[in-house]
PDB file of C-alpha atoms in Angstrom:
ATOM      1  CA  UNK A   1      -7.482 -50.151 -20.347  1.00 86.00           C
ATOM      2  CA  UNK A   2      -9.331 -47.406 -18.636  1.00 93.00           C
ATOM      3  CA  UNK A   3     -11.913 -47.830 -15.910  1.00 95.00           C
ATOM      4  CA  UNK A   4     -14.231 -45.258 -14.523  1.00 97.00           C
ATOM      5  CA  UNK A   5     -15.983 -46.312 -11.318  1.00 96.00           C
ATOM      6  CA  UNK A   6     -18.440 -44.429  -9.403  1.00 96.00           C
ATOM      7  CA  UNK A   7     -19.625 -45.075  -5.739  1.00 95.00           C
ATOM      8  CA  UNK A   8     -21.498 -43.450  -2.967  1.00 95.00           C
ATOM      9  CA  UNK A   9     -24.937 -43.374  -4.235  1.00 93.00           C
ATOM     10  CA  UNK A  10     -27.967 -44.518  -2.150  1.00 97.00           C
ATOM     11  CA  UNK A  11     -31.202 -43.563  -0.463  1.00 98.00           C
ATOM     12  CA  UNK A  12     -31.606 -40.322   1.502  1.00 98.00           C
ATOM     13  CA  UNK A  13     -34.373 -38.187   2.901  1.00 98.00           C
ATOM     14  CA  UNK A  14     -35.186 -34.762   1.338  1.00 98.00           C
ATOM     15  CA  UNK A  15     -32.811 -32.268   2.980  1.00 98.00           C
ATOM     16  CA  UNK A  16     -30.104 -34.802   3.559  1.00 98.00           C
ATOM     17  CA  UNK A  17     -26.707 -35.024   2.015  1.00 98.00           C
ATOM     18  CA  UNK A  18     -24.730 -37.562  -0.088  1.00 98.00           C
ATOM     19  CA  UNK A  19     -21.308 -37.630  -1.607  1.00 98.00           C
ATOM     20  CA  UNK A  20     -20.602 -39.593  -4.761  1.00 98.00           C
ATOM     21  CA  UNK A  21     -16.969 -40.438  -5.862  1.00 98.00           C
ATOM     22  CA  UNK A  22     -15.593 -41.282  -9.264  1.00 98.00           C
ATOM     23  CA  UNK A  23     -12.118 -42.699  -9.664  1.00 97.00           C
ATOM     24  CA  UNK A  24     -10.412 -43.216 -12.900  1.00 96.00           C
ATOM     25  CA  UNK A  25      -7.728 -45.888 -13.396  1.00 95.00           C
ATOM     26  CA  UNK A  26      -5.637 -47.210 -16.122  1.00 92.00           C
ATOM     27  CA  UNK A  27      -2.792 -46.038 -18.384  1.00 91.00           C
ATOM     28  CA  UNK A  28      -3.276 -42.464 -19.562  1.00 89.00           C
ATOM     29  CA  UNK A  29      -1.425 -39.139 -19.520  1.00 90.00           C
ATOM     30  CA  UNK A  30      -3.826 -36.909 -17.786  1.00 90.00           C
ATOM     31  CA  UNK A  31      -7.576 -36.509 -16.888  1.00 91.00           C
ATOM     32  CA  UNK A  32      -8.492 -33.117 -18.065  1.00 92.00           C
ATOM     33  CA  UNK A  33     -12.224 -32.190 -17.695  1.00 96.00           C
ATOM     34  CA  UNK A  34     -14.206 -34.357 -15.169  1.00 97.00           C
ATOM     35  CA  UNK A  35     -17.845 -34.088 -14.619  1.00 97.00           C
ATOM     36  CA  UNK A  36     -21.131 -35.539 -13.274  1.00 98.00           C
ATOM     37  CA  UNK A  37     -24.088 -35.950 -15.334  1.00 98.00           C
ATOM     38  CA  UNK A  38     -27.474 -37.373 -14.199  1.00 98.00           C
ATOM     39  CA  UNK A  39     -30.526 -38.971 -15.799  1.00 98.00           C
ATOM     40  CA  UNK A  40     -33.818 -38.945 -13.856  1.00 96.00           C
ATOM     41  CA  UNK A  41     -36.796 -41.228 -14.776  1.00 91.00           C
ATOM     42  CA  UNK A  42     -38.194 -40.355 -18.099  1.00 94.00           C
ATOM     43  CA  UNK A  43     -35.692 -37.576 -18.614  1.00 96.00           C
ATOM     44  CA  UNK A  44     -32.677 -36.905 -20.757  1.00 97.00           C
ATOM     45  CA  UNK A  45     -29.122 -37.035 -19.371  1.00 97.00           C
ATOM     46  CA  UNK A  46     -28.079 -33.562 -18.123  1.00 98.00           C
ATOM     47  CA  UNK A  47     -24.940 -32.032 -16.899  1.00 98.00           C
ATOM     48  CA  UNK A  48     -24.780 -31.541 -13.141  1.00 98.00           C
ATOM     49  CA  UNK A  49     -21.299 -30.169 -12.693  1.00 98.00           C
ATOM     50  CA  UNK A  50     -17.903 -30.201 -14.098  1.00 98.00           C
ATOM     51  CA  UNK A  51     -14.315 -29.293 -13.137  1.00 98.00           C
ATOM     52  CA  UNK A  52     -11.271 -28.727 -15.283  1.00 96.00           C
ATOM     53  CA  UNK A  53      -7.813 -29.761 -14.427  1.00 94.00           C
ATOM     54  CA  UNK A  54      -7.100 -26.044 -13.690  1.00 93.00           C
ATOM     55  CA  UNK A  55      -9.976 -25.918 -11.220  1.00 94.00           C
ATOM     56  CA  UNK A  56     -12.664 -24.073 -13.256  1.00 97.00           C
ATOM     57  CA  UNK A  57     -16.152 -25.433 -12.230  1.00 98.00           C
ATOM     58  CA  UNK A  58     -19.486 -25.259 -13.803  1.00 98.00           C
ATOM     59  CA  UNK A  59     -22.940 -26.153 -12.291  1.00 98.00           C
ATOM     60  CA  UNK A  60     -26.486 -26.665 -13.481  1.00 98.00           C
ATOM     61  CA  UNK A  61     -28.577 -23.859 -12.332  1.00 98.00           C
ATOM     62  CA  UNK A  62     -30.828 -26.454 -10.504  1.00 97.00           C
ATOM     63  CA  UNK A  63     -27.954 -27.561  -8.144  1.00 98.00           C
ATOM     64  CA  UNK A  64     -26.126 -24.192  -7.740  1.00 98.00           C
ATOM     65  CA  UNK A  65     -25.475 -23.458  -4.096  1.00 98.00           C
ATOM     66  CA  UNK A  66     -26.423 -27.101  -3.068  1.00 98.00           C
ATOM     67  CA  UNK A  67     -23.822 -29.239  -4.791  1.00 98.00           C
ATOM     68  CA  UNK A  68     -19.993 -28.891  -4.766  1.00 98.00           C
ATOM     69  CA  UNK A  69     -17.648 -30.631  -7.231  1.00 98.00           C
ATOM     70  CA  UNK A  70     -14.020 -31.203  -6.426  1.00 98.00           C
ATOM     71  CA  UNK A  71     -11.226 -33.210  -7.583  1.00 97.00           C
ATOM     72  CA  UNK A  72      -7.971 -34.915  -6.318  1.00 95.00           C
ATOM     73  CA  UNK A  73      -5.634 -34.906  -9.194  1.00 90.00           C
ATOM     74  CA  UNK A  74      -3.156 -37.282  -7.679  1.00 90.00           C
ATOM     75  CA  UNK A  75      -5.743 -39.860  -7.211  1.00 93.00           C
ATOM     76  CA  UNK A  76      -7.604 -39.107 -10.503  1.00 94.00           C
ATOM     77  CA  UNK A  77     -10.802 -38.819  -8.487  1.00 97.00           C
ATOM     78  CA  UNK A  78     -13.693 -36.396  -8.625  1.00 98.00           C
ATOM     79  CA  UNK A  79     -16.353 -35.936  -5.873  1.00 98.00           C
ATOM     80  CA  UNK A  80     -19.725 -34.444  -5.800  1.00 98.00           C
ATOM     81  CA  UNK A  81     -21.026 -33.320  -2.481  1.00 98.00           C
ATOM     82  CA  UNK A  82     -24.730 -32.999  -2.586  1.00 98.00           C
ATOM     83  CA  UNK A  83     -26.494 -31.058   0.103  1.00 98.00           C
ATOM     84  CA  UNK A  84     -30.022 -30.046   0.749  1.00 98.00           C
ATOM     85  CA  UNK A  85     -31.266 -32.841  -1.585  1.00 98.00           C
ATOM     86  CA  UNK A  86     -34.657 -32.672  -3.134  1.00 98.00           C
ATOM     87  CA  UNK A  87     -36.804 -35.456  -4.538  1.00 97.00           C
ATOM     88  CA  UNK A  88     -36.252 -34.104  -8.039  1.00 97.00           C
ATOM     89  CA  UNK A  89     -32.604 -34.848  -7.567  1.00 98.00           C
ATOM     90  CA  UNK A  90     -33.391 -38.594  -7.807  1.00 98.00           C
ATOM     91  CA  UNK A  91     -31.476 -39.926 -10.756  1.00 98.00           C
ATOM     92  CA  UNK A  92     -28.663 -42.183 -11.914  1.00 98.00           C
ATOM     93  CA  UNK A  93     -25.475 -40.182 -11.655  1.00 98.00           C
ATOM     94  CA  UNK A  94     -22.820 -40.800 -14.171  1.00 98.00           C
ATOM     95  CA  UNK A  95     -19.203 -39.694 -14.199  1.00 98.00           C
ATOM     96  CA  UNK A  96     -17.747 -38.476 -17.321  1.00 98.00           C
ATOM     97  CA  UNK A  97     -14.083 -37.866 -17.914  1.00 97.00           C
ATOM     98  CA  UNK A  98     -11.977 -36.421 -20.684  1.00 96.00           C
ATOM     99  CA  UNK A  99      -8.665 -38.293 -20.890  1.00 94.00           C
ATOM    100  CA  UNK A 100      -5.484 -37.757 -22.791  1.00 91.00           C
ATOM    101  CA  UNK A 101      -3.478 -40.834 -23.675  1.00 90.00           C
ATOM    102  CA  UNK A 102      -1.098 -42.360 -26.011  1.00 88.00           C
ATOM    103  CA  UNK A 103      -4.044 -43.441 -28.222  1.00 87.00           C
ATOM    104  CA  UNK A 104      -5.837 -40.037 -28.432  1.00 88.00           C
ATOM    105  CA  UNK A 105      -5.617 -36.308 -27.452  1.00 86.00           C
ATOM    106  CA  UNK A 106      -9.126 -36.166 -26.081  1.00 88.00           C
ATOM    107  CA  UNK A 107     -11.261 -39.298 -25.349  1.00 93.00           C
ATOM    108  CA  UNK A 108     -14.483 -39.371 -23.494  1.00 94.00           C
ATOM    109  CA  UNK A 109     -15.142 -42.062 -20.881  1.00 96.00           C
ATOM    110  CA  UNK A 110     -18.346 -42.860 -18.852  1.00 97.00           C
ATOM    111  CA  UNK A 111     -18.894 -44.813 -15.637  1.00 97.00           C
ATOM    112  CA  UNK A 112     -21.582 -47.228 -15.210  1.00 97.00           C
ATOM    113  CA  UNK A 113     -23.623 -44.942 -12.956  1.00 97.00           C
ATOM    114  CA  UNK A 114     -24.743 -44.871  -9.428  1.00 97.00           C
ATOM    115  CA  UNK A 115     -28.289 -44.526  -8.205  1.00 98.00           C
ATOM    116  CA  UNK A 116     -29.333 -41.496  -6.033  1.00 98.00           C
ATOM    117  CA  UNK A 117     -32.804 -41.679  -4.552  1.00 98.00           C
ATOM    118  CA  UNK A 118     -34.224 -38.872  -2.544  1.00 98.00           C
ATOM    119  CA  UNK A 119     -37.506 -39.541  -0.600  1.00 97.00           C
ATOM    120  CA  UNK A 120     -39.912 -36.948   0.333  1.00 94.00           C
TER     121      UNK A 120
END
């Protein structure tokens, strides 16, 4: 059984920083692409940032230069460091991972989400 667990959300003032963490556990061969999505009030879920097992990263234009994604392969953990936060960054942040295991070559898993609220 695979578990994807996020932590680190919270309330912060505009201009502040937060780091959210996602750890994947269970029996699988590898975590390939790992990423963060977010869904703000009344909005569709959108990609924030992703990182491959080889270290290639991708960012949404709205967070470029403010957010940094990184991963610890040994711990199957992905981080999202968020700096210079804006009220429009307020959303539930979801971790998404692409796993390879004995049951599939590429399976998509989601965490339960962590709330990030930025006050003005």
